[in-house]
Coordinates of C-alpha atoms in Angstrom, one line a residue:
Chain A
E1 CA -10.6 15.2 15.7
A2 CA -12.6 14.3 12.0
Q3 CA -10.0 11.2 10.9
V4 CA -9.4 8.0 9.3
T5 CA -7.0 5.5 10.9
Q6 CA -5.2 2.8 9.7
N7 CA -3.6 -0.2 11.5
P8 CA -0.7 -1.3 11.5
R9 CA 1.3 1.7 9.7
Y10 CA 3.8 -0.9 8.6
L11 CA 3.9 -4.9 8.3
I12 CA 6.5 -7.0 7.4
T13 CA 5.0 -10.7 6.8
V14 CA 5.7 -14.1 4.5
T15 CA 4.0 -15.2 1.7
G16 CA 0.8 -17.0 2.2
K17 CA 0.5 -15.7 6.2
K18 CA -2.9 -14.2 6.2
L19 CA -3.4 -10.7 6.9
T20 CA -5.9 -7.6 7.7
V21 CA -5.4 -4.4 7.5
T22 CA -8.0 -2.4 9.8
C23 CA -9.8 1.2 8.7
S24 CA -11.9 3.1 10.2
Q25 CA -13.3 6.3 10.3
N26 CA -15.4 9.1 12.9
M27 CA -17.3 11.2 10.2
N28 CA -20.1 8.7 9.5
H29 CA -19.2 8.8 6.1
E30 CA -21.2 6.0 4.0
Y31 CA -18.6 5.7 1.2
M32 CA -15.2 4.3 2.1
S33 CA -12.5 2.9 0.0
W34 CA -8.9 1.1 -0.4
Y35 CA -6.4 1.8 -2.8
R36 CA -2.6 0.3 -3.5
Q37 CA 0.2 3.2 -4.6
D38 CA 3.2 1.9 -6.4
P39 CA 5.9 3.4 -8.1
G40 CA 4.9 4.6 -11.7
L41 CA 0.9 3.5 -11.2
G42 CA -0.4 6.3 -8.8
L43 CA -3.1 4.9 -6.8
R44 CA -5.2 2.3 -8.0
Q45 CA -8.5 1.5 -6.4
I46 CA -9.1 -1.8 -5.0
Y47 CA -12.4 -2.1 -3.3
Y48 CA -15.1 0.4 -2.2
S49 CA -18.1 0.7 -0.2
M50 CA -20.8 2.7 -0.8
N51 CA -23.0 1.5 2.9
V52 CA -23.0 -1.0 5.1
E53 CA -23.1 -4.9 3.7
V54 CA -22.4 -3.2 0.2
T55 CA -19.0 -3.4 -1.5
D56 CA -18.0 -3.4 -5.2
K57 CA -15.0 -4.0 -6.7
G58 CA -12.7 -1.3 -8.1
D59 CA -9.9 -1.6 -10.7
V60 CA -7.3 -4.4 -8.9
P61 CA -9.5 -6.3 -6.7
E62 CA -7.4 -10.1 -7.3
G63 CA -6.3 -11.2 -4.3
Y64 CA -8.1 -9.1 -2.0
K65 CA -10.7 -9.1 0.4
V66 CA -13.5 -6.4 2.1
S67 CA -15.9 -6.4 4.7
R68 CA -18.4 -3.5 5.7
K69 CA -20.6 -5.2 8.5
E70 CA -20.2 -1.3 10.1
K71 CA -20.5 2.3 9.2
R72 CA -16.9 3.3 10.6
N73 CA -15.1 -0.1 9.6
F74 CA -14.0 -0.9 6.8
P75 CA -10.7 -3.6 7.1
L76 CA -8.8 -4.9 3.7
I77 CA -8.4 -8.8 3.8
L78 CA -5.4 -10.6 1.6
E79 CA -6.0 -14.2 2.5
S80 CA -2.6 -15.1 1.0
P81 CA -0.5 -12.2 0.1
S82 CA 2.2 -12.7 -2.5
P83 CA 4.9 -10.5 -3.0
N84 CA 3.2 -8.4 -5.9
Q85 CA 1.0 -7.4 -3.2
T86 CA 4.1 -5.4 -1.3
S87 CA 2.4 -1.7 -1.7
L88 CA 1.3 1.6 0.3
Y89 CA -2.0 0.9 1.1
F90 CA -4.6 3.8 1.8
C91 CA -7.8 3.7 2.8
A92 CA -10.3 6.6 2.4
S93 CA -14.2 7.8 3.2
T94 CA -16.2 10.2 1.9
P95 CA -19.7 11.7 2.9
G96 CA -21.3 10.2 -0.6
G97 CA -22.0 11.3 -4.1
E98 CA -19.5 11.7 -7.1
G99 CA -17.1 14.6 -6.6
S100 CA -17.0 14.7 -3.2
E101 CA -13.4 15.1 -1.1
Q102 CA -11.9 11.8 0.0
F103 CA -10.3 11.5 3.2
F104 CA -7.2 9.5 3.4
G105 CA -6.0 7.6 6.1
P106 CA -1.9 7.5 7.0
G107 CA -1.5 4.3 4.8
T108 CA -0.2 1.1 5.8
R109 CA 3.4 0.1 4.4
L110 CA 3.1 -3.8 3.4
T111 CA 5.9 -6.1 2.6
V112 CA 5.5 -9.7 1.7
L113 CA 8.6 -12.1 1.5
Chain B
D1 CA -4.8 0.7 -19.0
Q2 CA -4.3 4.2 -17.3
Q3 CA -7.5 6.3 -17.8
V4 CA -5.9 9.3 -16.0
K5 CA -2.3 10.2 -17.1
Q6 CA 0.0 12.7 -15.6
N7 CA 2.8 13.0 -18.0
S8 CA 5.5 15.4 -15.9
P9 CA 6.8 13.6 -13.1
S10 CA 8.2 16.3 -11.9
L11 CA 8.1 20.0 -11.8
S12 CA 10.2 22.9 -10.6
V13 CA 8.6 26.3 -10.3
Q14 CA 10.3 30.0 -8.6
E15 CA 8.4 31.0 -5.6
G16 CA 5.5 33.3 -6.5
R17 CA 5.6 32.2 -10.3
I18 CA 2.9 30.4 -11.3
S19 CA 2.8 26.4 -11.2
I20 CA 0.7 24.6 -13.8
L21 CA 0.1 21.0 -13.5
N22 CA -1.6 18.8 -16.5
C23 CA -3.6 16.0 -16.6
D24 CA -5.1 14.1 -19.2
Y25 CA -8.1 11.5 -19.5
T26 CA -10.0 8.7 -21.9
N27 CA -12.9 8.2 -20.0
S28 CA -15.2 10.7 -21.3
M29 CA -17.7 9.1 -18.7
F30 CA -15.8 10.9 -16.1
D31 CA -18.0 13.3 -14.3
Y32 CA -15.9 14.9 -11.7
F33 CA -12.1 15.7 -11.3
L34 CA -10.3 15.7 -8.3
W35 CA -6.9 17.1 -7.5
Y36 CA -5.1 15.5 -4.3
K37 CA -1.6 16.7 -3.0
K38 CA 0.6 14.4 -1.0
Y39 CA 3.2 14.7 1.2
P40 CA 5.7 12.2 2.1
A41 CA 4.4 9.7 5.0
E42 CA 1.1 10.9 4.8
G43 CA -2.3 10.3 3.2
P44 CA -3.2 12.7 0.3
T45 CA -5.2 15.5 1.2
F46 CA -7.8 17.1 -1.1
L47 CA -7.3 20.4 -2.9
I48 CA -10.1 21.4 -5.4
S49 CA -12.7 19.7 -8.0
I50 CA -14.6 20.4 -10.7
S51 CA -17.9 18.9 -12.6
S52 CA -17.9 17.9 -15.9
I53 CA -20.2 20.5 -16.5
K54 CA -18.1 23.1 -15.7
D55 CA -14.6 24.5 -17.4
K56 CA -13.6 26.5 -14.0
N57 CA -13.3 26.4 -10.8
E58 CA -11.4 28.7 -8.3
D59 CA -10.3 28.6 -4.5
G60 CA -7.8 31.0 -3.4
R61 CA -4.5 30.2 -5.3
F62 CA -5.8 27.1 -6.9
T63 CA -8.1 27.1 -9.9
V64 CA -8.6 23.8 -12.1
F65 CA -9.8 24.2 -15.6
L66 CA -11.2 21.7 -17.7
N67 CA -11.3 21.2 -21.4
K68 CA -13.8 18.4 -22.7
S69 CA -13.0 18.0 -25.8
A70 CA -9.4 17.8 -25.4
K71 CA -10.0 15.7 -22.7
H72 CA -7.6 17.5 -20.6
L73 CA -7.8 19.1 -17.1
S74 CA -4.7 21.7 -15.6
L75 CA -4.0 23.3 -11.9
H76 CA -2.8 26.6 -11.3
I77 CA -1.3 27.7 -8.5
V78 CA -0.7 31.2 -8.2
P79 CA 1.6 32.5 -6.3
S80 CA 4.1 29.5 -5.8
Q81 CA 4.9 29.2 -2.4
P82 CA 7.9 26.7 -0.8
G83 CA 4.7 25.0 0.9
D84 CA 3.0 23.4 -2.0
S85 CA 6.2 21.4 -2.9
A86 CA 4.9 18.0 -2.5
V87 CA 3.4 15.5 -4.9
Y88 CA 0.1 16.3 -7.1
F89 CA -2.2 13.7 -8.0
C90 CA -5.0 14.2 -10.3
A91 CA -8.1 12.1 -10.0
A92 CA -11.3 11.5 -11.8
S93 CA -14.9 9.5 -10.8
A94 CA -17.5 8.0 -12.9
R95 CA -20.3 5.1 -11.3
N96 CA -18.7 5.8 -8.0
Q97 CA -15.3 4.5 -8.9
F98 CA -12.4 6.7 -8.7
Y99 CA -9.3 6.7 -10.8
F100 CA -5.8 8.7 -10.3
G101 CA -2.9 9.5 -12.3
T102 CA 0.6 9.1 -11.4
G103 CA 1.4 12.1 -9.9
T104 CA 3.8 15.2 -10.6
S105 CA 6.0 16.1 -8.0
L106 CA 6.4 19.8 -7.6
T107 CA 9.3 21.7 -6.2
V108 CA 8.8 25.6 -5.4
I109 CA 12.2 26.8 -5.5
P110 CA 12.5 29.8 -2.9

């Protein structure tokens, strides 16, 4: 089944404790992206990657890192999480090209205390 | 600053009638517009898209209209069904980046 998977689905952590949210897709898509969803703000793009070893900042990249060592994986790294990073995070992938539909993962609910 | 805006947080429609969801944008460089539907505890799923060079795209019960001069697009759902009840996000893309609106929660009343 074609899908985007994220782990963990739920995470509660404390300020400053480094964490990684994994994202994997099995559709051989070139473009992958991370978003955060917050009430009243919709989805905002954090980082995106056009292909292996190519990553770019989205609208709200501060406090986040990403890597794209393999085509299928695009982990999101929070080196020193803070409470304002409490949010619902979505990973997405697309075959590429603007206008292409994005396939979203089920989301990761992160709480930073 | 929000480049894509959905000014109606919620909308209720009777089953069988038309649902019209609206979206405004500020960036004239956007070249594609997309609509996504989201159920609770799930990721958004793609509904329909339109290129900036077109003014209408239709797919079954869903039609998207684009008015570039007004920087406005709308999604029409006809006829509305109870299963359409969800949050709908408008999105726009430019230079490989995507910008989403804040969403409109649609409730279709049986």
